[in-house]
mmCIF file of N, CA and C in Angstrom:
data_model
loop_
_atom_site.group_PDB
_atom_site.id
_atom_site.type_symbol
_atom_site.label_atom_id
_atom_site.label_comp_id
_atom_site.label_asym_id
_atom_site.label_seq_id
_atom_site.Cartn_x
_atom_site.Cartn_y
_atom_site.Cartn_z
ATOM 1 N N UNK H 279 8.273 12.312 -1.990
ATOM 2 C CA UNK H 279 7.726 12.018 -0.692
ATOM 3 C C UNK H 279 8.483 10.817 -0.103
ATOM 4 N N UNK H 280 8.619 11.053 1.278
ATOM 5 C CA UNK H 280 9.441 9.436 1.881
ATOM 6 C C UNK H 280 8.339 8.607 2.232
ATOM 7 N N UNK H 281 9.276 7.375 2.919
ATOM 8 C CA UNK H 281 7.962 6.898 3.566
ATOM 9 C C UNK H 281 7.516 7.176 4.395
ATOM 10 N N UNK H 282 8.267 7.775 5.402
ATOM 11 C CA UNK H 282 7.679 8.504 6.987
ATOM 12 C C UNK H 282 6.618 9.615 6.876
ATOM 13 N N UNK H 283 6.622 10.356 5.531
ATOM 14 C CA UNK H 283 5.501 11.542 4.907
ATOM 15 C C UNK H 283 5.066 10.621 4.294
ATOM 16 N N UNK H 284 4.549 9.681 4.045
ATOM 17 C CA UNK H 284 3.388 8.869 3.523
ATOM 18 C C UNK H 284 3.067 8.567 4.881
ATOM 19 N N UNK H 285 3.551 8.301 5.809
ATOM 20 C CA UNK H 285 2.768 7.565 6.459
ATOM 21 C C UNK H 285 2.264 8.336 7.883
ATOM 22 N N UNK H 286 2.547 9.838 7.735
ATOM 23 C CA UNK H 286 1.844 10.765 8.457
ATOM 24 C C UNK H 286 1.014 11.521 7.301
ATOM 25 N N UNK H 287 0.722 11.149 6.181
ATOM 26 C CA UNK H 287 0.443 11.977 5.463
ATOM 27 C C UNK H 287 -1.263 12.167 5.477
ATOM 28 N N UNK H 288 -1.957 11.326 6.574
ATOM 29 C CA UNK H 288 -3.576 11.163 6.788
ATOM 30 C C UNK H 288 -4.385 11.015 5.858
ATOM 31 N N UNK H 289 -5.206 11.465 5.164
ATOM 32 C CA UNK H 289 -6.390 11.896 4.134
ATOM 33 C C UNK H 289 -7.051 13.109 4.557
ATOM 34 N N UNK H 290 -8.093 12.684 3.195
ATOM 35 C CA UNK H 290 -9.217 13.810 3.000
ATOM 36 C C UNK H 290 -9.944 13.744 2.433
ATOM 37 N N UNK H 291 -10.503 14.655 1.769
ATOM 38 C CA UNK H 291 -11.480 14.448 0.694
ATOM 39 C C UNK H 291 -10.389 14.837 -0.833
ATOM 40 N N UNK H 292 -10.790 14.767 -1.745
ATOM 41 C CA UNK H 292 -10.573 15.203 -3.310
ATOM 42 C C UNK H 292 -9.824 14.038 -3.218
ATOM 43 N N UNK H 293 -8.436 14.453 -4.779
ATOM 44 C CA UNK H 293 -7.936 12.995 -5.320
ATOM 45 C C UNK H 293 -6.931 13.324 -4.464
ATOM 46 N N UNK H 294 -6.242 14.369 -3.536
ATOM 47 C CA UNK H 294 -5.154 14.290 -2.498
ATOM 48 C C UNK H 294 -4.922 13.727 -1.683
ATOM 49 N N UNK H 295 -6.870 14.005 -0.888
ATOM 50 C CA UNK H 295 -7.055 13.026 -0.003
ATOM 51 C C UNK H 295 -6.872 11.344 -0.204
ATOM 52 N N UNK H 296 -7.021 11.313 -1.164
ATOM 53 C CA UNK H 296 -7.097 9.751 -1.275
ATOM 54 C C UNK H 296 -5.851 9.215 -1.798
ATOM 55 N N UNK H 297 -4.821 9.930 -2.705
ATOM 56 C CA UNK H 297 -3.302 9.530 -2.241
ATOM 57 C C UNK H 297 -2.758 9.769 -1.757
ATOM 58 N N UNK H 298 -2.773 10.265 -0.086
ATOM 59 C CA UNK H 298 -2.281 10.251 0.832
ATOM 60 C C UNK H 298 -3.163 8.994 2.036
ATOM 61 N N UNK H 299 -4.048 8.760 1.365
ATOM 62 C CA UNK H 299 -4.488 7.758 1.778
ATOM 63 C C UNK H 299 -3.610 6.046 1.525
ATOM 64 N N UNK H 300 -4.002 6.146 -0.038
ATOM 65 C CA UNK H 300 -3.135 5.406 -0.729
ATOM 66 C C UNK H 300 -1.780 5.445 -0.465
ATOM 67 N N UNK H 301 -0.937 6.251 -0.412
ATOM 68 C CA UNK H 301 0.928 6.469 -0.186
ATOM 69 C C UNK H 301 0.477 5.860 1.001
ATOM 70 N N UNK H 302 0.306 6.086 2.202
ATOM 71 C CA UNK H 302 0.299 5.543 3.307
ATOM 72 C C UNK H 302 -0.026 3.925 3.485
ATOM 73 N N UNK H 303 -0.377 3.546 2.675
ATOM 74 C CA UNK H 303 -1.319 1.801 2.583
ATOM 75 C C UNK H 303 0.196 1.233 2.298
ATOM 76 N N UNK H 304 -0.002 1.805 0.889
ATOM 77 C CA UNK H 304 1.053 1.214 0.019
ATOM 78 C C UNK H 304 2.934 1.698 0.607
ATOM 79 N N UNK H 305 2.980 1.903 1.720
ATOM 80 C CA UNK H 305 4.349 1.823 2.067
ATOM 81 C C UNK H 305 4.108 0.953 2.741
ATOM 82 N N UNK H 306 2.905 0.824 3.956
ATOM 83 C CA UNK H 306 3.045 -0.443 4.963
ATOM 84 C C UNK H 306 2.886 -2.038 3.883
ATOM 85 N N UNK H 307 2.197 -2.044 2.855
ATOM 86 C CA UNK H 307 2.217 -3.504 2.267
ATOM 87 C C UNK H 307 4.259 -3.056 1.243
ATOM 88 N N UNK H 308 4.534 -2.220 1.295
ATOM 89 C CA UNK H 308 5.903 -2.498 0.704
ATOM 90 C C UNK H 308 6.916 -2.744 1.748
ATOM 91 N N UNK H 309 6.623 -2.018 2.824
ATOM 92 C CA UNK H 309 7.709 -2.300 3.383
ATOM 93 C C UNK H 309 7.632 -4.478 4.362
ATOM 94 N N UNK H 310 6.008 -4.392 4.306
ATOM 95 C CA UNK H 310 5.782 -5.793 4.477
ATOM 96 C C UNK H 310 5.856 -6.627 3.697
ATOM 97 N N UNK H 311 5.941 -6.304 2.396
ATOM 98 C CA UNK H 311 6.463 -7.266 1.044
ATOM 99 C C UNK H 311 8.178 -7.292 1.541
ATOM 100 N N UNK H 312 8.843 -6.555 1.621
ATOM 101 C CA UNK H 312 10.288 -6.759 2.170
ATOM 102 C C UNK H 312 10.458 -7.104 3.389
ATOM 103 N N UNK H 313 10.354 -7.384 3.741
ATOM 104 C CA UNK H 313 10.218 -7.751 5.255
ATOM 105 C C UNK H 313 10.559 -9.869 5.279
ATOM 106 N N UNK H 314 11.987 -9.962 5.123
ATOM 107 C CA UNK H 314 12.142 -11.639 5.156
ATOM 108 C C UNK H 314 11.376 -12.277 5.787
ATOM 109 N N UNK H 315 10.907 -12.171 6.886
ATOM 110 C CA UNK H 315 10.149 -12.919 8.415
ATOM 111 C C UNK H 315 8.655 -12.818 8.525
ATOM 112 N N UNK H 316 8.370 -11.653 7.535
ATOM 113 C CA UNK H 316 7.099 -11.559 7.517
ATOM 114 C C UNK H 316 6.455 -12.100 6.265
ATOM 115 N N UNK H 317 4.996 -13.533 6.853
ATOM 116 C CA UNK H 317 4.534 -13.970 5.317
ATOM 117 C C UNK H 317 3.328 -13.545 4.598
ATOM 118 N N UNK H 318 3.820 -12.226 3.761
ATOM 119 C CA UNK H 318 3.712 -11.520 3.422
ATOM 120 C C UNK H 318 2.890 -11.573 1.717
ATOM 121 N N UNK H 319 1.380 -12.222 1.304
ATOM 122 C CA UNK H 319 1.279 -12.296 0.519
ATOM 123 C C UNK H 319 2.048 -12.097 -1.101
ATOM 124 N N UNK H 320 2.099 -11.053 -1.023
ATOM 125 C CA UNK H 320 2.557 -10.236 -2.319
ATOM 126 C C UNK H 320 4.297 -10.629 -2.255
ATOM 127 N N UNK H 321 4.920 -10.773 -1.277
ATOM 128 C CA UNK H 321 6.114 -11.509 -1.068
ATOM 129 C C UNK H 321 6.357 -12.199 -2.190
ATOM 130 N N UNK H 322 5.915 -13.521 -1.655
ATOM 131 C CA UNK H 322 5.736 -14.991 -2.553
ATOM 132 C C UNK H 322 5.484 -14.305 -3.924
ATOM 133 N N UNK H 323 5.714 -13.054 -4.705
ATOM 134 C CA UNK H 323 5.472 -13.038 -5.899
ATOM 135 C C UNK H 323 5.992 -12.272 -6.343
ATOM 136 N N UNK H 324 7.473 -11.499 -5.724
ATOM 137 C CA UNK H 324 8.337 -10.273 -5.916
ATOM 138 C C UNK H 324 7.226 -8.855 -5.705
ATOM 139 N N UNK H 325 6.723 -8.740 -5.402
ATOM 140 C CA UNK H 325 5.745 -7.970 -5.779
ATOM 141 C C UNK H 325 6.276 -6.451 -5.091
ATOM 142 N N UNK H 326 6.847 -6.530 -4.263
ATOM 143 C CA UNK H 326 7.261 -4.819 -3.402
ATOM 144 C C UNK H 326 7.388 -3.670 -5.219
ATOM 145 N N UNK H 327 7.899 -4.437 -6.331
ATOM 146 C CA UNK H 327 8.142 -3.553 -7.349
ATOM 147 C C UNK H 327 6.624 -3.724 -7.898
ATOM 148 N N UNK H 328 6.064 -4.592 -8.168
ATOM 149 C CA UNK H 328 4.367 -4.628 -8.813
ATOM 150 C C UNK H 328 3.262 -3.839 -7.630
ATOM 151 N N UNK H 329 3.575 -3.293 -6.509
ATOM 152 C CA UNK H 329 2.921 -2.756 -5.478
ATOM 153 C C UNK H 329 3.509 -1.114 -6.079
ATOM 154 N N UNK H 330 4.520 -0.944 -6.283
ATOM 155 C CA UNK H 330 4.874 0.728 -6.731
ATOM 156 C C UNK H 330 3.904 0.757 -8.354
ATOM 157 N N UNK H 331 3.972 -0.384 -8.938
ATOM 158 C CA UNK H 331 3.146 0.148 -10.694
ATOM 159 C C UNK H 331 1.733 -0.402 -10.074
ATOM 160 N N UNK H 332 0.911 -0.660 -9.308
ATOM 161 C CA UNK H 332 -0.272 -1.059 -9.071
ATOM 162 C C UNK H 332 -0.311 0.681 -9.064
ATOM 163 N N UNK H 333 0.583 1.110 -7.578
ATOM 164 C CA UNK H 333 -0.109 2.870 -6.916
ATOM 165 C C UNK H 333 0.051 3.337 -8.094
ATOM 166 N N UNK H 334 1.269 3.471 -8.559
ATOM 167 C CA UNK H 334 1.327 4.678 -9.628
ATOM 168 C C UNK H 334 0.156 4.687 -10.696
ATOM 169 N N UNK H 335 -0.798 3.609 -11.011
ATOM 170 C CA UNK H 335 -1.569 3.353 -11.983
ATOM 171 C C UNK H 335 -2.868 3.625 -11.623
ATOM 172 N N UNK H 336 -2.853 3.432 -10.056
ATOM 173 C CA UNK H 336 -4.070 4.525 -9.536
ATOM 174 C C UNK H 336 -3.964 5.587 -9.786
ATOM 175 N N UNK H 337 -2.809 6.586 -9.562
ATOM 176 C CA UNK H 337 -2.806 7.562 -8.686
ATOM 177 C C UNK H 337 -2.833 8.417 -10.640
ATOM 178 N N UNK H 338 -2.705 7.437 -11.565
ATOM 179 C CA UNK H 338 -2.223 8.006 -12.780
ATOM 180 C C UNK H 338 -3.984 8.308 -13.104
ATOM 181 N N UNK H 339 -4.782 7.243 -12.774
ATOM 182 C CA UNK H 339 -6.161 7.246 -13.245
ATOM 183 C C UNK H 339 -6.965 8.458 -13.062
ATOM 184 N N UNK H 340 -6.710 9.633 -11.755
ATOM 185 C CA UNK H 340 -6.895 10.656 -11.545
ATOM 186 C C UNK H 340 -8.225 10.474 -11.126
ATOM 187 N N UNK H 341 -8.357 8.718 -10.502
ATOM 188 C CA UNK H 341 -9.934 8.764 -9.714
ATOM 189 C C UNK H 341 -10.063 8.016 -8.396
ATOM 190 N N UNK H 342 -10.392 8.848 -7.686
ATOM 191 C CA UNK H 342 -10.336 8.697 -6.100
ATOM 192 C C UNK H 342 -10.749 7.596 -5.862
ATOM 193 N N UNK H 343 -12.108 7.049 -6.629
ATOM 194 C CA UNK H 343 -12.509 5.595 -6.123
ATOM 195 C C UNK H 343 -11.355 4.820 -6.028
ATOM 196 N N UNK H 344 -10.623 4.595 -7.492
ATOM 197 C CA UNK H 344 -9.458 3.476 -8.213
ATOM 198 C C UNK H 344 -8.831 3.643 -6.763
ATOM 199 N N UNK H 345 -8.450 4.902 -6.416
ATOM 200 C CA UNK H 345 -6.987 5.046 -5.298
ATOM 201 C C UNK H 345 -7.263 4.302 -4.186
ATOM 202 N N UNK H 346 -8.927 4.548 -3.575
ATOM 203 C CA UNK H 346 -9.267 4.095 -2.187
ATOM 204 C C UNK H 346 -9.320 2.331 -2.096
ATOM 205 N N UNK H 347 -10.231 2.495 -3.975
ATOM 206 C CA UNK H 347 -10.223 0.846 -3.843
ATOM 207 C C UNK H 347 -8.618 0.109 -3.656
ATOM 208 N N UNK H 348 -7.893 0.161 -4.377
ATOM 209 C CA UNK H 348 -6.319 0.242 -4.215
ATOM 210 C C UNK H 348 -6.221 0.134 -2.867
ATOM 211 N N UNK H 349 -6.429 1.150 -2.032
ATOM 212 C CA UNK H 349 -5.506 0.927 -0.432
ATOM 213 C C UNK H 349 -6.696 0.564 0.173
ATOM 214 N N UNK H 350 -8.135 0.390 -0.142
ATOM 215 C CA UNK H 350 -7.930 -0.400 0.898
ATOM 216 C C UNK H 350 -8.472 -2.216 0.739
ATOM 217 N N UNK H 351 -7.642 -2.448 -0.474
ATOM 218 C CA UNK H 351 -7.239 -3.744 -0.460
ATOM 219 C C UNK H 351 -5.816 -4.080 -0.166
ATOM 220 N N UNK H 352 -4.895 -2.936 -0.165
ATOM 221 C CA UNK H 352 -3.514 -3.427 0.742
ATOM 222 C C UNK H 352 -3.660 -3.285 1.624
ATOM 223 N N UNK H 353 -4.720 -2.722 2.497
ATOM 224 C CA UNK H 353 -5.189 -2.178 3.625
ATOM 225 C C UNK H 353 -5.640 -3.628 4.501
ATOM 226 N N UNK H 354 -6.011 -4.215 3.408
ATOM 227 C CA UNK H 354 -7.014 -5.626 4.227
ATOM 228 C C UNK H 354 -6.148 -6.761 3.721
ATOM 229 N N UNK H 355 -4.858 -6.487 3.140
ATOM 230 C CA UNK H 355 -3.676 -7.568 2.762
ATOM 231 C C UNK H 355 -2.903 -6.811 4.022
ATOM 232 N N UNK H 356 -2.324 -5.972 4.360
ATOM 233 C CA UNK H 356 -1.357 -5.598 5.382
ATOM 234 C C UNK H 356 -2.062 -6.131 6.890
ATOM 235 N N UNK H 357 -3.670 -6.336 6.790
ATOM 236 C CA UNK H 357 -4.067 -6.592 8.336
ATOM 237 C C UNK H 357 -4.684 -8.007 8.397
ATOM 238 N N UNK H 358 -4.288 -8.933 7.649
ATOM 239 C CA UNK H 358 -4.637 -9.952 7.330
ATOM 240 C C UNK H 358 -4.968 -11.058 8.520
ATOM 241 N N UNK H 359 -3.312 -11.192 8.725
ATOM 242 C CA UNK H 359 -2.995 -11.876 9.296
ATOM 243 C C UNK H 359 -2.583 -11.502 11.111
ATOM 244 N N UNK H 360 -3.016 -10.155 10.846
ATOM 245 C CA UNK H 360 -2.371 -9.790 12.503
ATOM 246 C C UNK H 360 -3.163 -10.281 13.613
ATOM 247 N N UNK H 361 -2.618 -10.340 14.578
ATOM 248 C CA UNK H 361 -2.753 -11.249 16.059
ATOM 249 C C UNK H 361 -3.674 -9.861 16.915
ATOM 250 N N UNK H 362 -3.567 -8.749 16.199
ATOM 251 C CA UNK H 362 -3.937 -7.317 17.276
ATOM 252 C C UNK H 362 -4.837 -6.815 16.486
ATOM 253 N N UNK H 363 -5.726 -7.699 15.589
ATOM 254 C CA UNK H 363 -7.133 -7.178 14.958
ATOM 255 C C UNK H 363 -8.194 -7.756 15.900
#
């Protein structure tokens, strides 16, 4: 999957729904962990590679809660700080 199909990839219900929930979170906090200009929690801690073994360790657990809880705490790290909340 890229990131542009993660990040049209919406939800649903079952464990699909919820890593396509998740893929979608977790590209906007990776591509905002890389992001020089942006201060970017998980930044300050290399983390864009500890953000790919966080998802994969959801998505390995095969339980929708783990996945949702997962994105949407990058969910509320990616909108932290924005000026348009």
């Amino acid at each position: 999957m890229t990131f542009h199909q993660a990040l049209q990839g919406g939800g649903g219900s079952g464990l699909e729904g919820a890593a396509k929930i998740l893929f979608r979170a977790a590209v906007a906090a990776f591509l905002n962990a890389a992001h020089e200009d942006i201060d970017y929690p998980y930044r300050r801690f290399a983390e864009p590679f500890n953000i790919q073994l966080k998802v994969n360790q959801a998505l390995a657990s095969l339980d929708r809660a783990t996945m949702l809880q997962l994105a949407e705490h990058l969910d509320d790290v990616n909108n932290a700080d924005c000026p348009l909340r």
